[in-house]
Structures are given as structure tokens and as C-alpha cells.
Coordinates of C-alpha atoms in Angstrom, one line a residue:
Chain C
M1 CA -16.8 10.7 9.5
T2 CA -16.6 7.6 7.7
M3 CA -19.2 8.4 5.3
N4 CA -17.6 11.6 4.5
L5 CA -14.4 9.6 4.3
T6 CA -15.6 7.2 2.0
K7 CA -17.3 9.8 -0.3
L8 CA -14.1 11.9 -0.6
F9 CA -12.0 8.6 -1.3
E10 CA -14.6 7.6 -4.2
Q11 CA -14.6 11.0 -5.6
H12 CA -10.9 10.9 -5.8
A13 CA -10.9 7.7 -7.4
L14 CA -13.5 8.7 -10.0
E15 CA -11.0 11.5 -10.8
V16 CA -8.1 9.4 -11.1
F17 CA -9.5 6.8 -13.1
E18 CA -10.0 9.3 -15.9
I19 CA -5.9 8.7 -16.7
Y20 CA -7.6 5.6 -18.8
N21 CA -8.9 6.2 -22.3
D22 CA -12.6 4.7 -22.6
S23 CA -12.5 0.9 -23.4
L24 CA -14.2 -2.2 -22.2
I25 CA -11.4 -2.9 -20.2
K26 CA -11.8 0.6 -18.3
Q27 CA -15.6 -0.4 -18.0
S28 CA -14.4 -3.9 -16.3
M29 CA -12.2 -1.8 -13.7
L30 CA -14.7 0.6 -12.9
Y31 CA -17.5 -1.8 -12.6
S32 CA -15.7 -4.1 -9.7
F33 CA -14.1 -1.1 -8.2
F34 CA -17.3 0.8 -7.6
A35 CA -19.3 -2.3 -6.7
P36 CA -20.7 -1.5 -3.4
G37 CA -17.8 -2.2 -0.7
K38 CA -16.9 -1.2 3.0
R39 CA -13.4 0.2 1.8
V40 CA -11.9 -1.0 5.0
R41 CA -8.4 -0.8 3.6
P42 CA -8.6 2.8 2.5
L43 CA -10.4 3.7 5.5
L44 CA -8.0 2.1 7.8
M45 CA -5.1 4.0 6.1
L46 CA -7.1 7.4 6.2
K47 CA -8.2 7.1 9.5
L48 CA -4.5 6.2 10.9
I49 CA -3.4 9.4 9.5
S50 CA -6.1 11.4 10.5
D51 CA -4.9 10.2 14.1
Y52 CA -1.4 11.5 13.4
G53 CA -3.2 14.8 13.2
L54 CA -3.0 15.4 9.5
D55 CA -5.4 15.8 6.7
P56 CA -6.2 12.5 5.2
F57 CA -6.3 14.1 2.0
I58 CA -2.4 13.2 1.6
G59 CA -3.2 9.6 1.8
L60 CA -6.0 9.3 -0.7
D61 CA -3.7 8.3 -3.7
G62 CA -2.2 5.5 -1.2
A63 CA -5.8 4.5 -0.5
L64 CA -6.8 4.0 -4.0
A65 CA -3.8 2.2 -4.9
L66 CA -4.7 -0.4 -1.9
E67 CA -8.1 -0.6 -3.0
M68 CA -7.4 -1.4 -6.7
I69 CA -5.3 -4.1 -5.5
H70 CA -8.0 -5.4 -3.4
T71 CA -10.4 -5.3 -6.3
Y72 CA -7.9 -7.1 -8.7
S73 CA -7.8 -9.9 -6.2
L74 CA -11.4 -10.2 -5.8
V75 CA -12.1 -10.1 -9.6
H76 CA -9.3 -12.8 -10.0
D77 CA -10.3 -14.8 -7.2
D78 CA -13.9 -15.0 -8.4
L79 CA -13.0 -16.4 -12.0
P80 CA -14.1 -19.8 -12.8
S81 CA -10.3 -21.3 -12.5
M82 CA -10.2 -20.4 -8.8
D83 CA -13.4 -19.2 -6.5
N84 CA -15.8 -20.1 -9.3
D85 CA -18.2 -17.3 -7.9
S86 CA -21.0 -15.8 -10.1
L87 CA -22.4 -13.4 -7.5
R88 CA -20.4 -10.3 -5.5
R89 CA -22.6 -8.3 -3.1
G90 CA -25.6 -8.7 -5.0
L91 CA -24.1 -8.1 -8.1
P92 CA -22.6 -10.4 -11.0
T93 CA -19.3 -10.9 -11.0
N94 CA -17.0 -9.2 -13.2
H95 CA -16.5 -12.3 -15.4
V96 CA -20.2 -13.0 -15.7
K97 CA -20.8 -9.3 -16.7
F98 CA -17.7 -8.8 -19.1
G99 CA -16.7 -12.3 -20.0
E100 CA -13.6 -14.3 -18.4
A101 CA -10.9 -12.6 -20.8
N102 CA -12.0 -9.3 -20.1
A103 CA -12.4 -10.1 -16.1
M104 CA -8.4 -11.1 -16.2
L105 CA -7.7 -8.0 -17.9
G106 CA -9.3 -5.8 -16.0
G107 CA -7.9 -7.1 -12.9
D108 CA -4.5 -7.0 -14.6
A109 CA -5.0 -3.5 -15.3
L110 CA -6.1 -2.7 -11.8
L111 CA -3.3 -4.2 -10.2
T112 CA -0.7 -2.5 -12.9
G113 CA -2.9 0.8 -12.1
A114 CA -2.0 0.5 -8.3
F115 CA 1.7 1.1 -8.9
E116 CA 1.1 3.7 -11.4
V117 CA -1.1 5.7 -9.2
L118 CA 1.4 5.6 -6.4
S119 CA 4.3 6.2 -8.8
R120 CA 2.4 9.7 -9.9
C121 CA 1.0 10.7 -6.6
S122 CA 2.2 13.9 -4.9
L123 CA 4.5 12.3 -2.0
N124 CA 8.1 12.9 -2.3
A125 CA 9.9 10.1 -4.3
E126 CA 11.3 8.7 -1.3
N127 CA 8.0 7.8 0.2
R128 CA 6.4 7.1 -2.8
V129 CA 9.1 4.2 -3.5
K130 CA 8.4 3.1 0.2
C131 CA 4.9 2.7 -0.3
I132 CA 5.6 0.7 -3.7
Q133 CA 7.9 -1.5 -2.0
I134 CA 5.3 -2.1 0.8
L135 CA 2.3 -2.8 -1.2
S136 CA 4.0 -5.0 -3.4
S137 CA 5.7 -7.2 -1.3
R138 CA 2.7 -7.4 0.9
S139 CA 0.4 -8.3 -2.0
G140 CA 2.6 -10.5 -4.0
A141 CA 4.4 -14.1 -4.2
N142 CA 5.4 -13.9 -0.4
G143 CA 1.9 -12.4 0.6
M144 CA -1.8 -11.9 -0.6
V145 CA -1.0 -14.1 -4.1
L146 CA 0.6 -16.5 -1.7
G147 CA -2.6 -16.6 0.8
Q148 CA -5.1 -17.4 -2.4
Y149 CA -2.9 -20.3 -3.5
Q150 CA -2.7 -21.6 0.1
D151 CA -6.7 -21.3 0.4
L152 CA -7.3 -23.0 -3.1
S153 CA -4.8 -25.6 -3.0
L154 CA -3.1 -26.3 0.6
I155 CA -6.0 -26.0 3.2
N156 CA -8.1 -29.3 3.3
E157 CA -10.1 -31.4 5.4
N158 CA -6.8 -32.4 7.3
S159 CA -5.6 -29.0 8.0
D160 CA -5.1 -27.6 11.5
F161 CA -5.9 -24.2 12.9
Q162 CA -2.2 -23.3 12.5
A163 CA -2.5 -23.8 8.9
L164 CA -5.7 -22.0 8.4
S165 CA -4.7 -19.0 10.4
A166 CA -1.3 -18.5 8.4
M167 CA -3.4 -18.6 5.3
Y168 CA -5.9 -15.9 6.9
S169 CA -2.7 -13.9 7.7
L170 CA -1.4 -14.0 4.1
K171 CA -4.5 -13.6 2.2
T172 CA -6.1 -10.6 4.3
G173 CA -3.7 -9.6 6.9
E174 CA -0.9 -8.9 4.5
L175 CA -3.2 -6.2 2.7
L176 CA -4.5 -4.9 6.0
S177 CA -1.0 -4.3 7.1
A178 CA -0.2 -2.6 4.0
A179 CA -2.8 -0.3 4.5
L180 CA -1.3 0.8 8.0
E181 CA 1.9 0.6 6.8
M182 CA 1.5 2.9 4.3
G183 CA -0.4 5.1 6.3
A184 CA 2.6 5.5 8.6
I185 CA 4.9 6.2 5.9
I186 CA 2.7 8.8 4.4
A187 CA 2.6 10.5 8.0
N188 CA 6.4 10.2 8.1
Q189 CA 6.3 8.0 11.2
N190 CA 8.5 5.0 9.9
E191 CA 9.1 4.1 13.6
H192 CA 5.5 2.9 14.0
I193 CA 5.6 0.8 10.7
F194 CA 6.6 -2.8 12.8
A195 CA 3.8 -2.4 15.5
L196 CA 1.3 -1.4 12.9
R197 CA 2.2 -4.6 10.7
E198 CA 1.6 -6.8 13.7
I199 CA -1.7 -5.0 14.1
G200 CA -2.7 -5.2 10.5
L201 CA -1.8 -9.2 10.7
S202 CA -4.3 -9.6 13.8
L203 CA -6.9 -7.8 12.3
G204 CA -6.7 -9.9 9.2
L205 CA -7.1 -12.8 11.4
A206 CA -9.9 -11.5 13.7
F207 CA -12.0 -10.3 10.4
Q208 CA -11.5 -13.7 8.7
I209 CA -12.4 -15.6 11.9
Q210 CA -15.8 -13.3 12.1
D211 CA -16.5 -14.0 8.8
D212 CA -16.7 -17.7 9.6
L213 CA -18.9 -16.9 12.6
L214 CA -20.9 -15.1 10.3
E215 CA -21.4 -17.9 7.5
V216 CA -22.5 -20.0 10.5
T217 CA -25.0 -17.3 11.7
L218 CA -26.3 -16.9 8.3
T219 CA -26.4 -20.6 7.7
D220 CA -28.6 -20.9 10.4
E221 CA -31.1 -18.2 9.6
A222 CA -31.5 -19.5 6.1
I223 CA -32.8 -23.1 7.2
G224 CA -34.5 -25.2 4.6
K225 CA -32.7 -23.1 1.7
S226 CA -29.3 -24.1 1.1
T227 CA -27.5 -22.1 -1.4
A228 CA -24.0 -23.3 -0.3
S229 CA -21.9 -24.9 -2.9
D230 CA -20.4 -28.4 -2.0
R231 CA -16.8 -26.5 -1.4
D232 CA -18.5 -24.3 0.8
N233 CA -20.0 -27.4 2.4
H234 CA -16.7 -29.0 3.1
K235 CA -14.8 -25.7 3.7
V236 CA -12.5 -25.8 6.7
T237 CA -13.4 -22.7 8.9
A238 CA -12.2 -21.6 12.3
I239 CA -15.5 -22.6 13.8
R240 CA -14.8 -26.3 12.8
L241 CA -11.4 -26.4 13.9
L242 CA -11.7 -24.4 17.4
G243 CA -15.6 -24.5 18.0
Q244 CA -17.6 -21.3 18.2
R245 CA -16.6 -20.5 21.6
K246 CA -13.3 -20.6 21.1
A247 CA -13.3 -18.9 17.9
E248 CA -15.3 -15.9 19.6
E249 CA -12.9 -15.9 22.3
L250 CA -9.9 -15.4 20.1
I251 CA -11.3 -12.7 18.2
H252 CA -11.7 -10.8 21.7
S253 CA -8.1 -11.6 22.5
L254 CA -7.1 -10.3 19.0
F255 CA -9.1 -7.2 19.6
D256 CA -7.5 -6.6 23.3
S257 CA -4.1 -7.0 21.8
V258 CA -4.8 -4.7 18.9
T259 CA -6.3 -2.3 21.0
R260 CA -3.2 -2.2 23.4
K261 CA -0.7 -1.9 20.4
I262 CA -2.7 1.0 19.2
S263 CA -2.8 2.5 22.3
E264 CA 0.9 2.3 22.8
L265 CA 1.4 4.2 19.8
N266 CA 0.3 7.4 21.5
L267 CA -2.1 8.9 18.7
D268 CA -3.6 12.0 18.8
G269 CA -7.1 10.7 18.0
T270 CA -9.2 7.6 18.0
E271 CA -10.5 7.3 14.9
L272 CA -8.8 4.2 13.9
L273 CA -9.5 2.4 17.1
D274 CA -13.0 3.4 16.7
Y275 CA -13.5 1.9 13.3
I276 CA -11.9 -1.0 14.1
Q277 CA -14.4 -1.6 16.9
E278 CA -17.4 -0.8 14.5
L279 CA -15.9 -3.4 11.9
L280 CA -15.7 -6.1 14.6
K281 CA -19.2 -5.6 15.5
R282 CA -20.6 -5.9 12.1
Q283 CA -23.3 -8.5 11.5
K284 CA -22.6 -8.9 7.6
Chain J
M1 CA 28.2 -9.5 -26.2
T2 CA 24.6 -10.2 -26.5
M3 CA 25.1 -14.0 -25.1
N4 CA 27.3 -12.6 -22.3
L5 CA 24.5 -9.6 -21.2
T6 CA 21.8 -12.6 -21.7
K7 CA 24.2 -14.6 -19.2
L8 CA 24.4 -11.8 -16.8
F9 CA 20.9 -11.0 -17.1
E10 CA 19.6 -14.3 -16.2
Q11 CA 22.2 -14.9 -13.6
H12 CA 20.8 -11.5 -11.5
A13 CA 17.3 -12.9 -12.3
L14 CA 18.0 -15.9 -10.5
E15 CA 19.5 -14.0 -7.5
V16 CA 16.8 -11.6 -7.3
F17 CA 14.2 -14.4 -7.2
E18 CA 15.6 -15.8 -3.7
I19 CA 13.6 -12.9 -2.3
Y20 CA 10.5 -15.3 -2.9
N21 CA 9.7 -18.3 -0.3
D22 CA 9.4 -21.5 -1.9
S23 CA 6.1 -22.4 -3.2
L24 CA 4.2 -23.6 -6.1
I25 CA 3.6 -20.1 -6.8
K26 CA 7.2 -19.5 -7.0
Q27 CA 7.8 -22.4 -9.2
S28 CA 5.4 -21.3 -11.7
M29 CA 6.9 -17.9 -12.0
L30 CA 10.5 -19.3 -12.3
Y31 CA 9.0 -21.8 -15.0
S32 CA 7.8 -19.4 -17.4
F33 CA 10.6 -16.9 -16.6
F34 CA 13.2 -19.2 -17.5
A35 CA 11.6 -20.8 -20.3
P36 CA 14.0 -20.0 -23.3
G37 CA 13.5 -16.4 -24.5
K38 CA 15.0 -13.9 -26.7
R39 CA 15.1 -11.7 -23.9
V40 CA 14.5 -8.8 -26.5
R41 CA 13.4 -6.1 -24.0
P42 CA 16.3 -6.8 -21.2
L43 CA 18.7 -6.5 -24.3
L44 CA 17.3 -3.4 -25.9
M45 CA 17.6 -1.8 -22.5
L46 CA 20.7 -2.8 -21.6
K47 CA 22.6 -2.1 -24.9
L48 CA 21.2 1.5 -24.8
I49 CA 22.7 1.8 -21.4
S50 CA 26.1 0.5 -22.9
D51 CA 25.5 2.6 -26.0
Y52 CA 25.4 5.6 -23.5
G53 CA 29.1 4.3 -22.5
L54 CA 27.8 3.3 -19.2
D55 CA 27.9 -0.3 -17.4
P56 CA 24.8 -2.3 -18.1
F57 CA 24.9 -3.6 -15.0
I58 CA 23.4 -0.4 -13.5
G59 CA 20.1 -1.5 -15.6
L60 CA 19.6 -5.3 -14.5
D61 CA 17.0 -4.5 -12.3
G62 CA 15.0 -2.4 -14.6
A63 CA 15.6 -5.2 -17.4
L64 CA 14.3 -7.9 -14.8
A65 CA 11.1 -5.8 -14.5
L66 CA 10.4 -5.5 -18.0
E67 CA 10.6 -9.1 -18.6
M68 CA 8.6 -9.9 -15.4
I69 CA 6.0 -7.8 -16.9
H70 CA 6.4 -9.5 -20.8
T71 CA 6.5 -13.0 -18.9
Y72 CA 3.3 -12.4 -16.9
S73 CA 1.6 -11.1 -19.9
L74 CA 2.4 -14.3 -22.1
V75 CA 1.2 -16.6 -19.1
H76 CA -2.0 -14.8 -18.9
D77 CA -2.5 -14.6 -22.8
D78 CA -2.0 -18.5 -23.1
L79 CA -4.6 -19.4 -20.5
P80 CA -8.0 -21.0 -22.1
S81 CA -10.3 -17.8 -21.6
M82 CA -7.8 -15.8 -23.7
D83 CA -5.9 -17.2 -26.6
N84 CA -5.9 -20.9 -25.3
D85 CA -2.5 -22.0 -26.2
S86 CA -0.7 -25.4 -24.8
L87 CA 2.7 -25.1 -26.1
R88 CA 5.2 -22.0 -26.0
R89 CA 8.7 -22.5 -27.6
G90 CA 8.4 -25.8 -27.5
L91 CA 7.3 -26.3 -23.7
P92 CA 3.9 -27.0 -22.2
T93 CA 2.5 -23.5 -21.2
N94 CA 2.0 -22.3 -17.7
H95 CA -1.3 -23.8 -16.8
V96 CA -1.1 -27.1 -18.5
K97 CA 2.0 -27.6 -16.4
F98 CA 0.6 -25.9 -13.3
G99 CA -3.1 -25.6 -13.5
E100 CA -5.2 -22.4 -14.7
A101 CA -5.3 -21.3 -10.8
N102 CA -1.5 -21.2 -10.4
A103 CA -0.8 -20.2 -13.7
M104 CA -3.3 -16.9 -13.2
L105 CA -1.6 -16.6 -9.5
G106 CA 1.9 -17.0 -10.8
G107 CA 1.3 -14.2 -13.6
D108 CA -0.3 -11.9 -10.8
A109 CA 2.5 -12.4 -8.9
L110 CA 5.4 -11.7 -11.6
L111 CA 3.4 -8.5 -12.2
T112 CA 3.7 -7.4 -8.6
G113 CA 7.1 -8.3 -8.3
A114 CA 8.2 -6.3 -11.5
F115 CA 7.3 -3.3 -9.5
E116 CA 8.5 -4.8 -6.2
V117 CA 12.1 -5.1 -7.8
L118 CA 12.2 -1.8 -9.3
S119 CA 10.9 -0.3 -6.0
R120 CA 13.9 -1.9 -4.4
C121 CA 16.7 -1.4 -6.7
S122 CA 19.9 0.6 -6.5
L123 CA 18.7 3.6 -8.6
N124 CA 18.2 6.9 -6.5
A125 CA 14.6 7.1 -5.9
E126 CA 13.6 9.7 -8.4
N127 CA 14.7 7.1 -11.0
R128 CA 12.8 4.4 -9.3
V129 CA 9.7 6.4 -9.3
K130 CA 10.3 7.3 -13.0
C131 CA 11.0 3.9 -14.1
I132 CA 8.0 2.8 -12.4
Q133 CA 5.7 5.5 -13.9
I134 CA 6.8 4.4 -17.4
L135 CA 6.6 0.7 -16.9
S136 CA 3.0 0.9 -15.6
S137 CA 1.8 3.3 -17.8
R138 CA 3.2 1.5 -20.8
S139 CA 1.8 -1.8 -19.6
G140 CA -1.5 -1.2 -18.3
A141 CA -5.0 -0.1 -19.1
N142 CA -3.6 2.3 -21.9
G143 CA -1.0 0.2 -23.1
M144 CA -0.2 -3.5 -23.4
V145 CA -3.5 -4.7 -21.5
L146 CA -5.5 -2.6 -23.7
G147 CA -3.4 -4.3 -26.9
Q148 CA -4.5 -7.7 -25.8
Y149 CA -7.8 -6.7 -25.1
Q150 CA -8.2 -5.4 -28.8
D151 CA -6.4 -8.6 -30.2
L152 CA -9.1 -10.4 -28.7
S153 CA -12.2 -8.7 -29.1
L154 CA -11.9 -5.9 -31.7
I155 CA -9.7 -7.5 -34.4
N156 CA -12.0 -9.3 -36.9
E157 CA -12.2 -10.0 -40.6
N158 CA -13.5 -6.3 -41.2
S159 CA -10.5 -4.8 -39.6
D160 CA -8.2 -2.6 -41.6
F161 CA -4.8 -2.1 -41.4
Q162 CA -4.8 1.0 -39.4
A163 CA -7.0 -0.9 -36.5
L164 CA -4.5 -3.7 -37.0
S165 CA -1.4 -1.5 -36.6
A166 CA -3.0 0.3 -33.5
M167 CA -3.2 -3.0 -31.6
Y168 CA 0.1 -3.9 -32.5
S169 CA 1.6 -1.0 -31.3
L170 CA -0.2 -1.3 -28.0
K171 CA 0.4 -5.0 -27.6
T172 CA 4.2 -5.3 -28.8
G173 CA 5.2 -1.6 -29.1
E174 CA 4.3 -0.1 -25.5
L175 CA 6.8 -2.5 -23.6
L176 CA 9.4 -2.2 -26.0
S177 CA 8.9 1.5 -25.8
A178 CA 9.0 0.9 -22.0
A179 CA 12.5 -0.8 -22.3
L180 CA 14.1 2.2 -24.2
E181 CA 12.4 5.0 -22.1
M182 CA 13.7 3.2 -18.9
G183 CA 17.2 2.9 -20.5
A184 CA 17.2 6.5 -21.1
I185 CA 15.9 7.3 -17.4
I186 CA 18.7 4.9 -16.0
A187 CA 21.4 6.7 -17.7
N188 CA 20.1 10.0 -16.8
Q189 CA 19.3 10.9 -20.6
N190 CA 15.9 12.3 -20.2
E191 CA 16.0 14.3 -23.3
H192 CA 15.8 11.4 -25.3
I193 CA 12.8 9.5 -24.1
F194 CA 10.5 11.0 -26.6
A195 CA 12.3 9.8 -29.4
L196 CA 13.1 6.2 -27.8
R197 CA 9.3 6.1 -27.5
E198 CA 8.8 6.4 -31.1
I199 CA 11.7 4.1 -31.7
G200 CA 10.0 1.6 -29.6
L201 CA 6.7 1.9 -31.1
S202 CA 7.9 1.7 -34.6
L203 CA 10.1 -1.5 -33.4
G204 CA 6.8 -3.0 -32.0
L205 CA 5.1 -2.7 -35.3
A206 CA 8.1 -3.8 -37.4
F207 CA 8.5 -6.8 -35.2
Q208 CA 4.6 -7.8 -35.1
I209 CA 4.5 -7.5 -39.1
Q210 CA 7.8 -9.5 -39.2
D211 CA 5.9 -12.3 -37.1
D212 CA 3.0 -12.0 -39.7
L213 CA 5.6 -12.8 -42.6
L214 CA 7.6 -15.6 -40.6
E215 CA 3.9 -17.6 -40.0
V216 CA 3.2 -17.5 -43.8
T217 CA 7.0 -18.8 -44.4
L218 CA 6.6 -21.7 -42.1
T219 CA 2.8 -22.6 -43.0
D220 CA 4.5 -23.0 -46.8
E221 CA 7.1 -25.0 -45.4
A222 CA 4.8 -27.5 -43.3
I223 CA 2.5 -28.7 -46.4
G224 CA 0.2 -31.0 -45.7
K225 CA 0.7 -30.8 -42.0
S226 CA -1.9 -28.0 -40.8
T227 CA -1.5 -27.6 -36.9
A228 CA -3.0 -23.9 -37.4
S229 CA -6.2 -23.5 -35.3
D230 CA -9.2 -22.3 -36.7
R231 CA -8.5 -19.0 -34.8
D232 CA -5.2 -19.0 -36.5
N233 CA -6.7 -19.7 -40.2
H234 CA -9.1 -16.6 -39.6
K235 CA -6.6 -14.2 -38.2
V236 CA -6.1 -10.9 -39.7
T237 CA -2.6 -10.1 -40.5
A238 CA -0.5 -7.4 -42.1
I239 CA 0.1 -10.2 -44.8
R240 CA -3.6 -10.2 -45.4
L241 CA -4.5 -7.0 -45.5
L242 CA -1.1 -5.4 -47.2
G243 CA -0.2 -8.5 -49.1
Q244 CA 3.6 -9.9 -48.8
R245 CA 5.4 -7.4 -50.9
K246 CA 4.0 -4.3 -49.5
A247 CA 4.7 -5.9 -45.8
E248 CA 8.0 -6.2 -46.4
E249 CA 8.4 -2.6 -47.6
L250 CA 6.9 -1.5 -44.8
I251 CA 9.2 -3.6 -42.2
H252 CA 12.2 -2.0 -44.1
S253 CA 10.7 1.7 -44.3
L254 CA 10.1 1.3 -40.4
F255 CA 13.5 0.1 -40.0
D256 CA 15.3 3.0 -41.7
S257 CA 13.4 5.4 -39.7
V258 CA 14.5 3.6 -36.5
T259 CA 17.9 3.6 -37.6
R260 CA 18.0 7.4 -38.6
K261 CA 16.1 8.2 -35.4
I262 CA 18.9 6.3 -33.4
S263 CA 21.7 7.9 -35.3
E264 CA 20.1 11.4 -34.3
L265 CA 20.7 10.5 -30.8
N266 CA 24.5 10.6 -31.3
L267 CA 25.1 7.6 -28.7
D268 CA 28.6 6.3 -28.2
G269 CA 28.3 3.0 -29.5
T270 CA 26.3 0.7 -32.0
E271 CA 25.4 -2.0 -30.0
L272 CA 21.5 -1.0 -30.0
L273 CA 21.4 -0.6 -33.8
D274 CA 23.3 -3.8 -34.4
Y275 CA 21.0 -5.6 -32.2
I276 CA 17.8 -4.4 -34.0
Q277 CA 19.5 -5.3 -37.1
E278 CA 20.0 -8.6 -36.0
L279 CA 16.6 -9.0 -34.5
L280 CA 14.9 -7.7 -37.8
K281 CA 16.9 -10.7 -39.8
R282 CA 15.7 -13.5 -37.6
Q283 CA 14.2 -16.4 -39.6
K284 CA 12.1 -17.8 -36.3

């Protein structure tokens, strides 16, 4: 099911990108969009819609907009003046491949395009507007962008777990929340939005702590071959602040609360829950 | 009238920016947004709405969204990996003031915020969606972003005037076109959109050639004090490709065609036309 949905999503994305004229900017957009990714945000939304007993097809444009926002954020965050990463998922980062200017512009075009896709999709105008409201507010100066700022500038060796978890919620939770909130809007289940937002924020925190845990594991496995940058070595993580056992406990308690909240929604299906379970078991 | 509209617009902008929590990102957004500017795009839109016999108040959110897009484009274009400018209108550019990462993020937040403002404004949902369609398509990978790419990467000493004017239309004309098209949408005059788009593209070309002319004048006046960068000295301009006299003639012929097209719209007022005339007489 996940495979089929991913295929359907990527096929749809490819068709929608046809609205753009050929240019190096389009190549820059496509390069990062189609770099191998888990498509977590699209799948969370499409599986929720499916759990409502509806055809996930109606959410494809919303899912595309979410992934365009996620992709632009990766492209910009990788830039030398931000995280300065040269590899992402085994491929050269966008600016290594296309140069800094075209990475920046490709990111700007993906960000702009997300709202173009939503504004042109087949939902009724009211729901298009609601999706754009959610996506813009979750990803902007009160949401994801603020999280990236906090990650770069506010989190330092003196940060406590409260500051770290606030940053994690902004940087990752807000867009996961948008995925679920938009799913509810598209399925005309507005009464679920508040609960789904809480679920999204908890998931964001859980996934980020899980990333911290996986990094510890990977570092242990790579004994004698340190590729971590100085910044990575001094990075404040949930493991450093809580210890590994407490961090693992927190993930489980977040997952329990997410499970309980989803069960309270009385959905027809369990695709969303199964998928979240699968994500929390991931080893990379 | 222009002064009053500008004041009204800036007051409105200040109120809307209250939706953002205090942060360095918000400061970065405000710094560039409220740097002294002519507010050409907002004023074109508001004056068109006024010419339709309507209260320009109804266009304030649309005008704000336009100016947020324009501002983000300046912030990103000034970055070291793009035009590498350290001064804009007598003030340090955003990245000089806030650092590259915060300039990038402030720009991203302005871009995202433009669509948030439109999605939340008081227009009916249909018109909000139409405005978002226009603004996103004119400013994205087929519009303004493509123009900035062409300016940085495609225009070189071998470029002809056709390539230069195509870049000018994309880089400046598309967003001026959006200003007028959105004005027509807000005033429910959809039948004017096509003509207004042509007017906007002609204006973009005329203003850019006018900039080229003003640069020549300013350079002549500043004898013995060359501050122009190497890139500026080798810049392809309409003056270099056409000569000064032909460039001036082209501006006049573009202005004549704009005047004729506006008169064919049978507007109630002449605020738009008077304002365009004023802009084409500007000396800096």
C-alpha cells in the first residue's frame, strides 16, 4: 500500500511539474524533489484520507504542496551559510550540483510552487484557501522557518531539553501537523483539526528524538571512522540532555499518546496508525 | 493621494505583521519590508482599484502580499551567492545586518507570508484563490524567479536585445503584471485581466530600460569616483545594445502603448495613468 501510494504520488508530481518551462531552475527543483525520500508528509496525509474511507487521490495536490515545502527547506538548509551539507541521501546537495544561486532559486521556486499547486487544485475554493492558510502558517515565521532559525542560532551547549523540544516541534512538528490538518480539511473533517495538530506536533518531537538515537547508533557502528563535523560533535541532542534510556522512554510515551489520540478519532481504517508504527521502528 | 495611499498601506502592513511572534526572523522581515521604497506594486494595484470607483482599502492585503514577494526577492538577490550587494537604498542589505542565514530565512518567511496574508484576507474564497494563482505563477519558476536566473546566468556580453528584454519582462514585468491582474480580480473585472497583463509586462520593460538610462546619467555625474563593480562595468544594458537615443524612443513607444491600452479599459479615474506618468519621469 505504501509503495503504491508513493508511486501514485510521484507519478502525479511528475505530471504537475510539467507546468514549468524547461530551465536550469526546473532541473534544480526536480533534482531535489525526486532525490530518494521517504515521503513522510505526503503519506501521512494520504493515509489519513484513506482512513476516512475516501480515495487518497483527492489529496495528491495537497500532498505535493507539502513535499515541495519540505524539499525547499532541505535545499535552503543545506546551503553553506546554513548547515553547509554537501551530501544528502548519498547524492550531492543541490548547491553542489547546481551552484548556490540556482539552489537558492530552485528552493524559492519550490516554495512558491507549493502555493500555486494548491491554488490550482480541484478542491473547492474554500478548502483550497484553508489548506493554504494551514500550510503557510505552519511553514512560515511562526513555524518551520522559526525552527530552522532556532536550530542555527539559539540552540547551544547551554540549552535545556525544553528549548530543544520547542525547536524540534517547530522545525519538524509544524509541517507534520500541516500534513494531518490538511488531510482533515480535504476530507471535510474540520472537527478533527485540533487533535490532529497535537498528533503532528508529538510525531515531530518523537521522530527528531529518534533521529538523535539513530545517530548515536550509527556513530557507534562506525568506530574509527569519524566523519562527523565539528558542529555535529558539539550538537545538543535529546540523548545528551536526557540520556539514552530516558530518550527511548519519551519516544514510547509520545507514541502511546499519538496512538490514543488517533483511536479517539474513530477512523474507519488503521493505515495512518500502521504507518506511524512502521516509521517509529525505522533503523535509518 | 500617493502619499496618503502609501501611509495607509504601510500602516496596514505594520498591523498585519503583528501575527508573527517576536524573533530575529521577524526583525529581518520588517527591516527589509520597511526600508524606504517606492511601493510601486502596491500603488499600481491600489490606484487601479480606485480607478474602478472602489475603495482601495479592499486591496490592501493583496498589495501587502505583492510587496512581501518583491521584498523577499530583493533580500535573496542581494545575497553574496547572487548579486552580492552590501547596500540598498542607503542601508546595509539584510545579510549585512542580520547575517546570511537570517537573510535567507527572513526572505523565505516573507515569501511564505505573502500567501498566508492572501489566504486569510477578507476577499471571498474564489477571489483569494485567484489572487494566489496569479501571484504564485507570476513570481515562480515561470516568472520572476526565472528572470533572476536569466539575469545571473544567461545574460552575457553576447546577449542581444531580445534576450535582455525577455529577462526584463520576467524579472520585473511579471510582478507588475500580477499587481494589475490582482487589482482587476479584487475589483471583479476579470475581463480586463488579459489587457492588464500586457500593460504590466510593457511597464516592466519600460522601467528596466529607464533604470539603465538613469545608471548612465548617474555614472556621468560621478566622474572620477567609480564605485561600479567589475560586474556592473561589464553589464549588458539596453543602452549598450540599442544606444541611448533608441532606448529613449523605446520607453516612449512603450509608454504610448500603455496609455492607449489603459484608455481602452474605460476606467472611471486616471489615478493609474497619472501614477505611471509620474514613475516614467523619475530621476532616481
